[in-house]
Amino acid sequence: MRKARAAAILAGLAVAVAACGNAPTTTQPTASGSAPASDGGSKTLQGVKLEIAAKWTGEEQKNFEKVLKAFSDKTGATVTYASTGEDTGAYLGPRIQGGNPPDVAVLPQPGLVQQYAKQNALKPLTPEVTKEIDTNYTPYWKELGSADGKPYGVLIKAAHKSLVWYRAPAFEDAGVQPPTNWDELIKAAQTIADSGTAPFSLCGAHGWTLTDLFENVYLSSAGPDNYDKLSKHEIPWTDPSVATALQKIQQIVGKKEFVLDGNSGALQTDFPTCVTKVFGQKKAAMVIEADFVATQATQDGAKVGEDAKFFPFPKVGDTAPVVLGGDVAVAMKDSPGAMALLQFLASKEGGEIWAKLPGYLSPNKNVSPDNYPDPLTKQLGQTIISAGDAVRYDMSDLAPSAFGGTDGKGEWKVLQDFLRNPSDIKGAQTKLEDEAKKAWK
């Protein structure tokens, strides 16, 4: 999905102090390195060759290859990395059909786990890998990588989507502090508006940014259990819990002075222009989006941690929301080497090696935030751990793409229509339910 791709392109750079470009590329497979031939016989995979495919390029690829090299040094296996480019499905499809898939693939959304499992293109995880997951992950993440009750995938990398970024001078000028709950957010927004600055810059030209906003409000107001049910369409979008979430969002989008350039202007503002309007043009005070905002803020001349800061998405209800995107590693060949690599990536050891490099957040609960290389990443990592079992995956990325991941259709379009006319909550719910019924046939 577009937003998962956008997050993956930028997330690897967002938390890094030294950000580099990461445009899609046709990177040829490269060997990550292998261990010396002699090591007292401890290298159990000496002579084994593995290929892993993922969409990371640039600095993200280089950092991941360092993790692969650590695996090679430990086991003796030679691991070759291949970039899938931005469309993972388009890369893997022909290889699966041709009977030549990579040993391991990293999928940008859990929906692909379900898809490939139905095609019998994935290998169920061995008890050793499953044990590693049970040790290091909450049960929710195990379920997310499973299909028909069988575990197939390991969530190895996360993008943090429960953040509100703000321009510190705008807060200082208005005399407000970062809010901790929704009522405080609305009150701060009014104070900022009264000071002459628009509180919010919305990226309404992209429907995925609106789904991110909805998911945070809904997780906090309705709770994790209802979030799970709605994500599977086990409760309808006409449910009162959805109305409650839309009513909260209406408190922002229903006030003209709260939205920079008005609602119609917001619908013409893409990501990352909405970030530039806050930190480059200094026209608004806040932008609600994920950790990858930091990359654009830096390009706009802001110093992250000084004039570009963030606070956790404020609590709307009883739950402090933490919504993650992320990448799931799966085995496509039935080999001890593939399972050993998945076990390593799921381990505390593998996570800590990766965490010491820029641009990485771990969903592994046993990877201490102390491993991260800068204060920003440590803070983000700590919020994931502190949220515990309440952490949830991006809801729209769990939905069929016709509903949750297609420009101009489904949830994206309905939420854009709601931004255009935020007074019609019941109408928005009816349209969401109609679209969901089509997608979940």
Coordinates of N, CA, C and O in Angstrom, one line a residue, residues 142-202:
K142 N 2.5 -12.1 17.0 CA 2.5 -13.5 16.5 C 1.3 -13.8 15.7 O 1.4 -14.4 14.6
E143 N 0.2 -13.3 16.1 CA -1.1 -13.5 15.4 C -1.0 -12.7 14.1 O -1.5 -13.2 13.0
L144 N -0.4 -11.6 14.1 CA -0.3 -10.7 12.9 C 0.5 -11.4 11.8 O 0.2 -11.2 10.6
G145 N 1.5 -12.3 12.1 CA 2.3 -13.0 11.2 C 1.8 -14.4 10.9 O 2.5 -15.2 10.3
S146 N 0.5 -14.7 11.3 CA 0.0 -16.0 11.1 C -1.2 -16.0 10.1 O -1.8 -15.0 9.8
A147 N -1.4 -17.2 9.6 CA -2.5 -17.4 8.7 C -3.2 -18.7 9.0 O -2.4 -19.7 9.1
D148 N -4.5 -18.8 9.2 CA -5.2 -20.0 9.5 C -4.6 -20.7 10.8 O -4.5 -21.9 10.8
G149 N -4.1 -19.8 11.7 CA -3.6 -20.4 12.9 C -2.2 -20.8 12.9 O -1.6 -21.2 13.9
K150 N -1.5 -20.8 11.7 CA -0.1 -21.2 11.6 C 0.8 -19.9 11.5 O 0.5 -19.0 10.7
P151 N 1.8 -19.9 12.4 CA 2.7 -18.7 12.3 C 3.7 -18.8 11.1 O 4.3 -19.8 10.9
Y152 N 3.7 -17.7 10.3 CA 4.6 -17.7 9.1 C 5.6 -16.5 9.1 O 6.6 -16.6 8.5
G153 N 5.3 -15.5 9.9 CA 6.1 -14.3 9.8 C 6.6 -13.7 11.1 O 6.0 -13.9 12.1
V154 N 7.7 -12.9 11.0 CA 8.3 -12.3 12.1 C 8.3 -10.8 11.8 O 8.9 -10.3 10.8
L155 N 7.7 -10.0 12.7 CA 7.7 -8.5 12.5 C 9.1 -8.0 12.9 O 9.4 -8.2 14.1
I156 N 9.9 -7.5 12.0 CA 11.3 -7.2 12.3 C 11.6 -5.7 12.4 O 12.7 -5.3 12.9
K157 N 10.7 -4.9 11.9 CA 11.0 -3.4 11.8 C 9.7 -2.7 11.9 O 8.7 -3.1 11.3
A158 N 9.7 -1.6 12.7 CA 8.5 -0.8 12.9 C 8.6 0.6 12.5 O 9.7 1.2 12.5
A159 N 7.5 1.2 12.2 CA 7.3 2.7 12.0 C 6.3 3.2 13.0 O 5.2 2.6 13.1
H160 N 6.6 4.2 13.7 CA 5.8 4.7 14.8 C 4.8 5.8 14.3 O 5.2 6.8 13.8
K161 N 3.5 5.5 14.3 CA 2.5 6.4 13.7 C 1.7 7.2 14.7 O 0.7 7.8 14.3
S162 N 2.1 7.1 16.0 CA 1.2 7.8 17.0 C 1.9 9.0 17.6 O 2.2 9.1 18.8
L163 N 2.2 10.0 16.7 CA 2.9 11.1 17.1 C 2.3 12.4 16.6 O 1.6 12.4 15.5
V164 N 2.5 13.5 17.3 CA 2.1 14.8 16.8 C 3.4 15.7 16.9 O 3.9 15.9 17.9
W165 N 3.8 16.1 15.7 CA 5.0 17.0 15.6 C 4.6 18.4 15.7 O 3.6 18.8 15.2
Y166 N 5.4 19.2 16.4 CA 5.1 20.6 16.6 C 6.3 21.5 16.5 O 7.4 21.1 16.7
R167 N 6.0 22.7 16.1 CA 7.1 23.8 16.0 C 7.1 24.5 17.3 O 6.2 25.2 17.7
A168 N 8.2 24.2 18.0 CA 8.4 24.7 19.4 C 8.2 26.2 19.5 O 7.5 26.6 20.5
P169 N 8.7 27.1 18.6 CA 8.5 28.5 18.8 C 7.0 28.9 18.7 O 6.6 29.8 19.4
A170 N 6.2 28.1 18.0 CA 4.8 28.4 17.9 C 4.1 28.2 19.2 O 3.2 28.9 19.7
F171 N 4.5 27.1 19.9 CA 4.0 26.8 21.2 C 4.4 27.8 22.2 O 3.6 28.3 23.1
E172 N 5.7 28.2 22.1 CA 6.2 29.2 23.1 C 5.5 30.5 22.9 O 5.1 31.2 23.9
D173 N 5.3 30.9 21.6 CA 4.6 32.2 21.4 C 3.2 32.2 21.9 O 2.7 33.3 22.4
A174 N 2.5 31.1 21.8 CA 1.2 31.0 22.3 C 1.1 30.7 23.8 O 0.0 30.8 24.4
G175 N 2.2 30.3 24.4 CA 2.2 30.0 25.8 C 1.6 28.7 26.2 O 1.0 28.6 27.2
V176 N 1.7 27.7 25.3 CA 1.1 26.4 25.6 C 2.1 25.3 25.7 O 3.3 25.5 25.2
Q177 N 1.8 24.3 26.4 CA 2.6 23.1 26.7 C 2.1 21.9 25.9 O 0.9 21.9 25.5
P178 N 3.0 21.0 25.5 CA 2.5 19.8 24.8 C 1.4 19.1 25.6 O 1.5 18.8 26.8
P179 N 0.2 18.8 25.0 CA -0.9 18.2 25.7 C -0.7 16.7 26.0 O 0.1 16.1 25.2
T180 N -1.4 16.2 26.9 CA -1.3 14.8 27.3 C -2.6 14.0 27.0 O -2.6 12.8 27.0
N181 N -3.7 14.8 26.8 CA -5.0 14.1 26.4 C -5.7 15.0 25.4 O -5.3 16.1 25.1
W182 N -6.8 14.5 24.9 CA -7.5 15.1 23.8 C -8.0 16.5 24.1 O -7.9 17.4 23.4
D183 N -8.6 16.6 25.3 CA -9.2 17.8 25.7 C -8.1 18.9 25.8 O -8.4 20.1 25.4
E184 N -7.0 18.5 26.3 CA -5.8 19.5 26.4 C -5.4 19.9 25.0 O -5.0 21.0 24.7
L185 N -5.4 18.9 24.0 CA -5.0 19.2 22.6 C -6.0 20.2 22.0 O -5.5 21.2 21.4
I186 N -7.2 20.0 22.2 CA -8.2 21.0 21.6 C -8.1 22.4 22.3 O -8.1 23.4 21.6
K187 N -7.9 22.4 23.6 CA -7.7 23.7 24.3 C -6.4 24.4 23.8 O -6.4 25.6 23.6
A188 N -5.3 23.6 23.7 CA -4.1 24.2 23.1 C -4.2 24.7 21.7 O -3.7 25.8 21.4
A189 N -5.0 24.0 20.9 CA -5.2 24.4 19.5 C -6.0 25.7 19.5 O -5.7 26.6 18.7
Q190 N -6.9 25.9 20.4 CA -7.7 27.1 20.4 C -6.8 28.3 20.8 O -6.9 29.4 20.2
T191 N -5.9 28.1 21.8 CA -5.0 29.1 22.3 C -4.1 29.5 21.1 O -3.8 30.7 20.9
I192 N -3.6 28.5 20.4 CA -2.7 28.8 19.3 C -3.4 29.5 18.2 O -2.9 30.5 17.6
A193 N -4.6 29.1 17.9 CA -5.4 29.8 16.9 C -5.7 31.3 17.3 O -5.6 32.2 16.5
D194 N -5.9 31.5 18.6 CA -6.2 32.9 19.1 C -4.9 33.7 19.0 O -5.0 34.9 18.9
S195 N -3.7 33.1 19.0 CA -2.5 33.8 18.9 C -2.2 34.2 17.4 O -1.2 34.9 17.2
G196 N -3.0 33.7 16.5 CA -2.8 34.1 15.1 C -2.2 33.1 14.2 O -1.9 33.3 13.0
T197 N -1.9 31.9 14.7 CA -1.3 30.8 14.0 C -2.3 29.6 13.8 O -3.0 29.3 14.8
A198 N -2.4 29.1 12.6 CA -3.2 27.9 12.5 C -2.6 26.7 13.2 O -1.4 26.4 13.1
P199 N -3.4 26.0 14.1 CA -2.9 24.9 14.9 C -2.4 23.7 14.0 O -1.3 23.2 14.3
F200 N -3.2 23.3 13.0 CA -2.9 22.1 12.3 C -2.6 22.3 10.8 O -3.3 23.0 10.2
S201 N -1.6 21.6 10.3 CA -1.4 21.4 8.9 C -1.8 20.0 8.5 O -1.1 19.1 9.0
L202 N -2.8 19.8 7.8 CA -3.3 18.4 7.4 C -2.9 18.1 6.0 O -2.9 18.9 5.1

